mmCIF file of C-alpha atoms in Angstrom:
data_model
loop_
_atom_site.group_PDB
_atom_site.id
_atom_site.type_symbol
_atom_site.label_atom_id
_atom_site.label_comp_id
_atom_site.label_asym_id
_atom_site.label_seq_id
_atom_site.Cartn_x
_atom_site.Cartn_y
_atom_site.Cartn_z
ATOM 1 C CA MET A 1 17.663 -28.360 -68.276
ATOM 2 C CA GLU A 2 19.924 -25.437 -67.519
ATOM 3 C CA LEU A 3 21.105 -24.851 -63.955
ATOM 4 C CA LYS A 4 22.842 -21.834 -62.510
ATOM 5 C CA PRO A 5 24.873 -21.657 -59.309
ATOM 6 C CA ILE A 6 23.156 -19.972 -56.363
ATOM 7 C CA GLY A 7 26.345 -19.638 -54.322
ATOM 8 C CA ILE A 8 29.883 -20.809 -53.697
ATOM 9 C CA ILE A 9 31.147 -23.415 -51.220
ATOM 10 C CA ARG A 10 34.353 -22.547 -49.372
ATOM 11 C CA THR A 11 36.316 -25.475 -47.958
ATOM 12 C CA PRO A 12 39.883 -26.134 -46.757
ATOM 13 C CA PHE A 13 40.526 -28.305 -49.838
ATOM 14 C CA SER A 14 42.210 -26.714 -52.831
ATOM 15 C CA SER A 15 43.037 -30.085 -54.380
ATOM 16 C CA GLN A 16 41.907 -33.680 -54.005
ATOM 17 C CA ASP A 17 45.016 -34.433 -51.957
ATOM 18 C CA GLY A 18 43.760 -34.661 -48.409
ATOM 19 C CA MET A 19 40.142 -33.984 -49.324
ATOM 20 C CA PRO A 20 37.695 -36.378 -47.607
ATOM 21 C CA ARG A 21 36.299 -38.907 -50.073
ATOM 22 C CA SER A 22 32.874 -38.667 -48.445
ATOM 23 C CA THR A 23 31.135 -36.818 -45.614
ATOM 24 C CA SER A 24 31.542 -39.924 -43.447
ATOM 25 C CA GLN A 25 35.277 -39.176 -43.475
ATOM 26 C CA ALA A 26 34.869 -35.428 -43.067
ATOM 27 C CA ALA A 27 34.231 -34.989 -39.328
ATOM 28 C CA GLY A 28 35.843 -31.728 -38.253
ATOM 29 C CA ALA A 29 36.142 -30.373 -41.808
ATOM 30 C CA LYS A 30 34.556 -26.937 -41.629
ATOM 31 C CA GLY A 31 33.453 -24.760 -44.486
ATOM 32 C CA THR A 32 31.231 -21.858 -45.385
ATOM 33 C CA ILE A 33 28.612 -21.404 -48.051
ATOM 34 C CA GLU A 34 28.249 -17.958 -49.522
ATOM 35 C CA LEU A 35 24.832 -17.580 -51.088
ATOM 36 C CA PHE A 36 24.608 -15.025 -53.884
ATOM 37 C CA GLY A 37 22.656 -11.916 -52.874
ATOM 38 C CA PRO A 38 19.468 -12.490 -54.878
ATOM 39 C CA PHE A 39 18.876 -15.857 -53.184
ATOM 40 C CA ARG A 40 19.553 -14.951 -49.550
ATOM 41 C CA ALA A 41 15.923 -14.329 -48.651
ATOM 42 C CA GLY A 42 15.357 -18.063 -49.214
ATOM 43 C CA LEU A 43 17.498 -18.896 -46.154
ATOM 44 C CA LYS A 44 14.779 -17.741 -43.740
ATOM 45 C CA ASP A 45 13.948 -20.407 -41.115
ATOM 46 C CA LEU A 46 16.847 -22.667 -42.124
ATOM 47 C CA ASP A 47 18.776 -22.099 -38.907
ATOM 48 C CA GLY A 48 16.487 -24.396 -36.924
ATOM 49 C CA PHE A 49 17.767 -27.420 -38.842
ATOM 50 C CA SER A 50 20.873 -29.220 -37.596
ATOM 51 C CA HIS A 51 21.730 -30.718 -40.994
ATOM 52 C CA VAL A 52 21.212 -29.729 -44.612
ATOM 53 C CA ILE A 53 21.572 -31.512 -47.937
ATOM 54 C CA LEU A 54 23.798 -29.680 -50.394
ATOM 55 C CA LEU A 55 23.553 -30.284 -54.118
ATOM 56 C CA TRP A 56 26.574 -28.960 -55.933
ATOM 57 C CA GLN A 57 28.263 -28.985 -59.270
ATOM 58 C CA LEU A 58 31.117 -31.432 -59.797
ATOM 59 C CA ASP A 59 32.675 -28.648 -61.825
ATOM 60 C CA ARG A 60 36.107 -30.207 -62.145
ATOM 61 C CA SER A 61 34.732 -33.501 -63.458
ATOM 62 C CA VAL A 62 35.243 -33.355 -67.203
ATOM 63 C CA ASP A 63 33.701 -36.617 -68.371
ATOM 64 C CA PHE A 64 31.756 -39.625 -67.137
ATOM 65 C CA HIS A 65 32.539 -43.313 -67.009
ATOM 66 C CA LEU A 66 29.729 -45.876 -66.776
ATOM 67 C CA LEU A 67 32.160 -48.365 -65.239
ATOM 68 C CA ALA A 68 35.121 -47.566 -63.032
ATOM 69 C CA VAL A 69 37.258 -49.185 -60.357
ATOM 70 C CA PRO A 70 36.685 -47.436 -56.994
ATOM 71 C CA PRO A 71 39.552 -46.880 -54.530
ATOM 72 C CA ARG A 72 40.765 -50.097 -52.865
ATOM 73 C CA GLN A 73 38.677 -52.223 -55.269
ATOM 74 C CA THR A 74 39.872 -54.476 -58.054
ATOM 75 C CA GLU A 75 36.694 -54.928 -60.119
ATOM 76 C CA PRO A 76 34.881 -52.136 -61.981
ATOM 77 C CA LYS A 77 31.534 -51.031 -60.558
ATOM 78 C CA GLY A 78 28.635 -49.332 -62.303
ATOM 79 C CA VAL A 79 28.726 -45.562 -61.802
ATOM 80 C CA PHE A 80 25.208 -45.525 -60.311
ATOM 81 C CA ALA A 81 26.408 -47.972 -57.632
ATOM 82 C CA THR A 82 29.137 -45.480 -56.626
ATOM 83 C CA ARG A 83 29.482 -41.854 -55.603
ATOM 84 C CA SER A 84 32.105 -41.271 -58.285
ATOM 85 C CA PRO A 85 32.327 -37.655 -59.490
ATOM 86 C CA HIS A 86 32.433 -38.869 -63.089
ATOM 87 C CA ARG A 87 28.658 -39.146 -63.610
ATOM 88 C CA PRO A 88 26.463 -38.420 -66.654
ATOM 89 C CA ASN A 89 24.946 -35.477 -64.770
ATOM 90 C CA PRO A 90 27.773 -34.234 -62.521
ATOM 91 C CA ILE A 91 25.808 -33.308 -59.394
ATOM 92 C CA GLY A 92 27.361 -33.886 -55.981
ATOM 93 C CA LEU A 93 25.308 -34.512 -52.839
ATOM 94 C CA SER A 94 26.526 -34.004 -49.279
ATOM 95 C CA VAL A 95 24.704 -34.107 -45.953
ATOM 96 C CA VAL A 96 26.490 -31.561 -43.758
ATOM 97 C CA GLU A 97 26.054 -30.218 -40.238
ATOM 98 C CA LEU A 98 24.670 -26.690 -40.084
ATOM 99 C CA HIS A 99 26.285 -24.633 -37.330
ATOM 100 C CA GLY A 100 24.756 -21.283 -38.148
ATOM 101 C CA VAL A 101 23.458 -18.832 -40.738
ATOM 102 C CA GLU A 102 24.395 -15.158 -40.802
ATOM 103 C CA ASP A 103 24.263 -12.505 -43.519
ATOM 104 C CA GLY A 104 23.726 -15.027 -46.295
ATOM 105 C CA VAL A 105 26.586 -17.265 -45.164
ATOM 106 C CA LEU A 106 26.120 -20.790 -43.814
ATOM 107 C CA HIS A 107 28.685 -22.208 -41.420
ATOM 108 C CA VAL A 108 28.854 -25.953 -41.950
ATOM 109 C CA GLU A 109 30.905 -29.000 -40.978
ATOM 110 C CA ARG A 110 31.561 -32.314 -42.734
ATOM 111 C CA VAL A 111 32.438 -30.784 -46.100
ATOM 112 C CA ASP A 112 33.843 -33.123 -48.748
ATOM 113 C CA MET A 113 34.126 -30.923 -51.815
ATOM 114 C CA LEU A 114 36.783 -28.667 -53.296
ATOM 115 C CA ASP A 115 37.074 -24.985 -52.399
ATOM 116 C CA GLY A 116 35.142 -22.817 -54.839
ATOM 117 C CA THR A 117 32.584 -25.483 -55.715
ATOM 118 C CA PRO A 118 29.391 -24.000 -57.241
ATOM 119 C CA LEU A 119 26.290 -24.587 -55.095
ATOM 120 C CA LEU A 120 23.057 -25.651 -56.812
ATOM 121 C CA ASP A 121 20.575 -26.212 -53.979
ATOM 122 C CA ILE A 122 20.155 -26.422 -50.216
ATOM 123 C CA LYS A 123 17.480 -28.677 -48.771
ATOM 124 C CA PRO A 124 16.620 -29.176 -45.096
ATOM 125 C CA TYR A 125 17.551 -32.651 -43.867
ATOM 126 C CA ILE A 126 14.364 -34.404 -42.744
ATOM 127 C CA PRO A 127 15.027 -37.766 -41.045
ATOM 128 C CA ALA A 128 11.501 -39.072 -41.697
ATOM 129 C CA SER A 129 12.239 -38.876 -45.436
ATOM 130 C CA ASP A 130 16.024 -38.918 -45.657
ATOM 131 C CA SER A 131 17.359 -41.205 -42.914
ATOM 132 C CA VAL A 132 17.565 -44.975 -43.402
ATOM 133 C CA SER A 133 20.068 -46.076 -40.796
ATOM 134 C CA ASN A 134 19.815 -49.806 -41.554
ATOM 135 C CA ALA A 135 20.082 -49.683 -45.361
ATOM 136 C CA CYS A 136 22.060 -52.444 -47.077
ATOM 137 C CA THR A 137 25.120 -51.188 -48.919
ATOM 138 C CA GLY A 138 25.909 -53.871 -51.478
ATOM 139 C CA TRP A 139 29.549 -54.099 -52.534
ATOM 140 C CA LEU A 140 30.517 -51.421 -49.994
ATOM 141 C CA GLY A 141 29.718 -53.804 -47.154
ATOM 142 C CA SER A 142 30.336 -52.584 -43.629
ATOM 143 C CA ARG A 143 32.091 -49.384 -44.824
ATOM 144 C CA GLY A 144 28.729 -47.953 -45.775
ATOM 145 C CA ARG A 145 26.930 -48.780 -42.576
ATOM 146 C CA VAL A 146 26.383 -46.549 -39.604
ATOM 147 C CA ASP A 147 28.428 -47.564 -36.594
ATOM 148 C CA VAL A 148 26.054 -47.279 -33.655
ATOM 149 C CA ASN A 149 28.922 -45.889 -31.610
ATOM 150 C CA ASP A 150 29.667 -43.231 -34.196
ATOM 151 C CA GLN A 151 28.676 -39.832 -32.803
ATOM 152 C CA SER A 152 28.345 -38.420 -36.300
ATOM 153 C CA ALA A 153 25.302 -40.642 -36.779
ATOM 154 C CA MET B 1 25.487 -26.198 -66.411
ATOM 155 C CA GLU B 2 23.353 -28.196 -68.800
ATOM 156 C CA LEU B 3 21.808 -31.477 -67.623
ATOM 157 C CA LYS B 4 20.110 -34.145 -69.686
ATOM 158 C CA PRO B 5 17.702 -36.815 -68.446
ATOM 159 C CA ILE B 6 19.150 -40.328 -68.177
ATOM 160 C CA GLY B 7 15.773 -42.024 -67.834
ATOM 161 C CA ILE B 8 12.114 -41.670 -66.940
ATOM 162 C CA ILE B 9 10.374 -42.346 -63.619
ATOM 163 C CA ARG B 10 7.035 -44.132 -63.805
ATOM 164 C CA THR B 11 4.708 -43.695 -60.849
ATOM 165 C CA PRO B 12 0.982 -44.117 -60.124
ATOM 166 C CA PHE B 13 0.570 -40.327 -59.918
ATOM 167 C CA SER B 14 -0.596 -38.470 -63.000
ATOM 168 C CA SER B 15 -1.454 -35.330 -61.023
ATOM 169 C CA GLN B 16 -0.649 -33.867 -57.640
ATOM 170 C CA ASP B 17 -4.039 -34.998 -56.338
ATOM 171 C CA GLY B 18 -3.252 -37.979 -54.175
ATOM 172 C CA MET B 19 0.490 -37.816 -54.758
ATOM 173 C CA PRO B 20 2.518 -38.202 -51.535
ATOM 174 C CA ARG B 21 4.030 -34.897 -50.470
ATOM 175 C CA SER B 22 7.237 -36.653 -49.400
ATOM 176 C CA THR B 23 8.719 -40.142 -49.327
ATOM 177 C CA SER B 24 7.846 -40.347 -45.634
ATOM 178 C CA GLN B 25 4.202 -40.458 -46.743
ATOM 179 C CA ALA B 26 4.815 -42.782 -49.683
ATOM 180 C CA ALA B 27 5.015 -46.234 -48.066
ATOM 181 C CA GLY B 28 3.532 -48.730 -50.516
ATOM 182 C CA ALA B 29 3.761 -46.381 -53.506
ATOM 183 C CA LYS B 30 5.555 -48.444 -56.155
ATOM 184 C CA GLY B 31 7.157 -47.210 -59.329
ATOM 185 C CA THR B 32 9.676 -48.118 -61.983
ATOM 186 C CA ILE B 33 12.628 -46.267 -63.393
ATOM 187 C CA GLU B 34 13.411 -46.835 -67.037
ATOM 188 C CA LEU B 35 17.009 -45.950 -67.739
ATOM 189 C CA PHE B 36 17.773 -44.905 -71.302
ATOM 190 C CA GLY B 37 19.788 -47.511 -73.186
ATOM 191 C CA PRO B 38 23.153 -45.728 -73.323
ATOM 192 C CA PHE B 39 23.288 -45.466 -69.510
ATOM 193 C CA ARG B 40 22.233 -48.982 -68.530
ATOM 194 C CA ALA B 41 25.758 -50.335 -68.132
ATOM 195 C CA GLY B 42 26.124 -47.966 -65.179
ATOM 196 C CA LEU B 43 23.563 -49.978 -63.175
ATOM 197 C CA LYS B 44 26.046 -52.817 -62.577
ATOM 198 C CA ASP B 45 26.344 -53.716 -58.864
ATOM 199 C CA LEU B 46 23.439 -51.481 -57.830
ATOM 200 C CA ASP B 47 21.162 -54.372 -56.897
ATOM 201 C CA GLY B 48 23.050 -55.032 -53.646
ATOM 202 C CA PHE B 49 21.792 -51.744 -52.218
ATOM 203 C CA SER B 50 18.441 -51.638 -50.428
ATOM 204 C CA HIS B 51 17.910 -47.917 -50.991
ATOM 205 C CA VAL B 52 18.932 -45.385 -53.621
ATOM 206 C CA ILE B 53 18.861 -41.611 -53.852
ATOM 207 C CA LEU B 54 17.093 -40.314 -56.944
ATOM 208 C CA LEU B 55 17.762 -36.848 -58.305
ATOM 209 C CA TRP B 56 15.100 -35.772 -60.728
ATOM 210 C CA GLN B 57 13.830 -32.807 -62.614
ATOM 211 C CA LEU B 58 10.915 -30.883 -61.155
ATOM 212 C CA ASP B 59 9.815 -30.485 -64.740
ATOM 213 C CA ARG B 60 6.350 -29.157 -64.010
ATOM 214 C CA SER B 61 7.642 -26.439 -61.724
ATOM 215 C CA VAL B 62 7.622 -23.284 -63.816
ATOM 216 C CA ASP B 63 9.056 -20.709 -61.444
ATOM 217 C CA PHE B 64 10.598 -20.314 -58.015
ATOM 218 C CA HIS B 65 9.569 -18.467 -54.887
ATOM 219 C CA LEU B 66 12.140 -17.523 -52.238
ATOM 220 C CA LEU B 67 9.371 -17.363 -49.640
ATOM 221 C CA ALA B 68 6.215 -19.447 -49.581
ATOM 222 C CA VAL B 69 3.669 -20.721 -47.097
ATOM 223 C CA PRO B 70 3.927 -24.521 -46.812
ATOM 224 C CA PRO B 71 0.815 -26.700 -46.380
ATOM 225 C CA ARG B 72 -0.794 -26.351 -42.943
ATOM 226 C CA GLN B 73 1.404 -23.371 -42.092
ATOM 227 C CA THR B 74 0.399 -19.734 -41.763
ATOM 228 C CA GLU B 75 3.777 -17.987 -42.039
ATOM 229 C CA PRO B 76 6.008 -17.977 -45.128
ATOM 230 C CA LYS B 77 9.215 -20.010 -44.918
ATOM 231 C CA GLY B 78 12.422 -19.613 -46.897
ATOM 232 C CA VAL B 79 12.527 -21.993 -49.861
ATOM 233 C CA PHE B 80 15.829 -23.531 -48.680
ATOM 234 C CA ALA B 81 14.121 -24.448 -45.384
ATOM 235 C CA THR B 82 11.476 -26.390 -47.324
ATOM 236 C CA ARG B 83 11.264 -29.129 -49.934
ATOM 237 C CA SER B 84 9.045 -26.966 -52.136
ATOM 238 C CA PRO B 85 9.225 -27.822 -55.858
ATOM 239 C CA HIS B 86 9.489 -24.119 -56.688
ATOM 240 C CA ARG B 87 13.254 -23.793 -56.232
ATOM 241 C CA PRO B 88 15.873 -21.741 -58.115
ATOM 242 C CA ASN B 89 17.338 -24.996 -59.464
ATOM 243 C CA PRO B 90 14.353 -27.355 -59.731
ATOM 244 C CA ILE B 91 15.979 -30.626 -58.695
ATOM 245 C CA GLY B 92 13.960 -33.125 -56.657
ATOM 246 C CA LEU B 93 15.562 -35.613 -54.268
ATOM 247 C CA SER B 94 13.963 -38.825 -53.041
ATOM 248 C CA VAL B 95 15.340 -41.727 -51.021
ATOM 249 C CA VAL B 96 13.478 -44.796 -52.297
ATOM 250 C CA GLU B 97 13.571 -48.516 -51.568
ATOM 251 C CA LEU B 98 15.163 -50.575 -54.327
ATOM 252 C CA HIS B 99 13.354 -53.884 -54.876
ATOM 253 C CA GLY B 100 15.232 -55.041 -57.964
ATOM 254 C CA VAL B 101 16.988 -54.204 -61.212
ATOM 255 C CA GLU B 102 16.332 -55.981 -64.499
ATOM 256 C CA ASP B 103 16.991 -55.054 -68.112
ATOM 257 C CA GLY B 104 17.688 -51.431 -67.334
ATOM 258 C CA VAL B 105 14.570 -51.036 -65.193
ATOM 259 C CA LEU B 106 14.604 -50.380 -61.452
ATOM 260 C CA HIS B 107 11.668 -51.486 -59.332
ATOM 261 C CA VAL B 108 11.300 -49.079 -56.441
ATOM 262 C CA GLU B 109 8.936 -48.181 -53.616
ATOM 263 C CA ARG B 110 8.266 -44.916 -51.764
ATOM 264 C CA VAL B 111 7.923 -42.784 -54.884
ATOM 265 C CA ASP B 112 6.706 -39.205 -54.406
ATOM 266 C CA MET B 113 6.965 -37.727 -57.878
ATOM 267 C CA LEU B 114 4.683 -37.449 -60.904
ATOM 268 C CA ASP B 115 4.549 -40.105 -63.615
ATOM 269 C CA GLY B 116 6.906 -39.291 -66.466
ATOM 270 C CA THR B 117 9.373 -37.347 -64.331
ATOM 271 C CA PRO B 118 12.826 -37.042 -65.972
ATOM 272 C CA LEU B 119 15.581 -38.787 -63.999
ATOM 273 C CA LEU B 120 18.922 -36.992 -63.563
ATOM 274 C CA ASP B 121 20.973 -39.288 -61.330
ATOM 275 C CA ILE B 122 20.916 -42.410 -59.183
ATOM 276 C CA LYS B 123 23.223 -42.651 -56.169
ATOM 277 C CA PRO B 124 23.576 -45.582 -53.782
ATOM 278 C CA TYR B 125 22.257 -44.758 -50.302
ATOM 279 C CA ILE B 126 25.147 -45.018 -47.836
ATOM 280 C CA PRO B 127 24.051 -44.668 -44.185
ATOM 281 C CA ALA B 128 27.531 -43.670 -42.977
ATOM 282 C CA SER B 129 27.268 -40.545 -45.156
ATOM 283 C CA ASP B 130 23.547 -40.077 -45.699
ATOM 284 C CA SER B 131 21.730 -41.115 -42.521
ATOM 285 C CA VAL B 132 21.312 -38.740 -39.575
ATOM 286 C CA SER B 133 18.443 -40.196 -37.616
ATOM 287 C CA ASN B 134 18.509 -37.633 -34.799
ATOM 288 C CA ALA B 135 18.743 -34.449 -36.878
ATOM 289 C CA CYS B 136 16.805 -31.414 -35.648
ATOM 290 C CA THR B 137 14.090 -30.270 -38.042
ATOM 291 C CA GLY B 138 13.447 -26.644 -37.172
ATOM 292 C CA TRP B 139 9.974 -25.378 -37.957
ATOM 293 C CA LEU B 140 8.870 -28.856 -39.063
ATOM 294 C CA GLY B 141 9.148 -30.075 -35.474
ATOM 295 C CA SER B 142 8.165 -33.677 -34.813
ATOM 296 C CA ARG B 143 6.809 -34.204 -38.339
ATOM 297 C CA GLY B 144 10.337 -34.365 -39.632
ATOM 298 C CA ARG B 145 11.684 -36.777 -37.065
ATOM 299 C CA VAL B 146 12.009 -40.509 -37.387
ATOM 300 C CA ASP B 147 9.567 -42.404 -35.215
ATOM 301 C CA VAL B 148 11.602 -45.187 -33.636
ATOM 302 C CA ASN B 149 8.628 -47.492 -34.117
ATOM 303 C CA ASP B 150 8.401 -46.628 -37.811
ATOM 304 C CA GLN B 151 9.466 -49.633 -39.855
ATOM 305 C CA SER B 152 10.333 -47.445 -42.832
ATOM 306 C CA ALA B 153 13.187 -46.003 -40.812
#
């Protein structure tokens, strides 16, 4: 299937140095999403949602690796057990806070992607379908779990 | 960008009649995911996760609508404020329970897509990044919220 960007994500991160490795490490990281003109009508009613799911193109990922050693690990993990950018279909997924929508621009927080990243889709975050606070996180252990004292949860 | 399926999702639903409209309505709906041979090595270590995020191709969605009236609504909503299959980039997203992995096949529950749906990606569900149990759900109101007595949450 052929996908085309519907907008551009603007973030403070021009390189991976200092970029959050996940949204869980991106509190305070603010960005904007500039939807291309033809798609802006589709933003109607989105501003009532506090969080949105962004699907985006890992456009600076040039290849995929079925096995790779994640940061701070010593053994290789399967790519589908990681959020590595080097995936067979290079689609990124981030749950971000939505602060506002105006003139086709979304103001968001908790961004964990590079500046200029092509946007593929925006979906409303719906806890009844999307939130599983007590999910087990395999090799990630406690790093993947929600801290009940964490205000971001 | 060009994407290629990495597997096929098998579900009990050969048509939209009786298919859950979201994973929140899909408790008990079991399916399997058959990964194509070349990608199976990437499943290593996935079985420690209780939930996974599936990205899949809305392959029977032939067009998109920026505004549409959702079920049981009277006013049109913007497509990015809905989970409508008729999106500019027709990618579906489902958080499903992972019951096991064997020989390149995932056994899952809470499927809400048609049988034969092409799979694009599998990501481990990581509550610290992916779970926001108290998110506001705009026009969806209480239907989108997690019931604290709901065991699926």
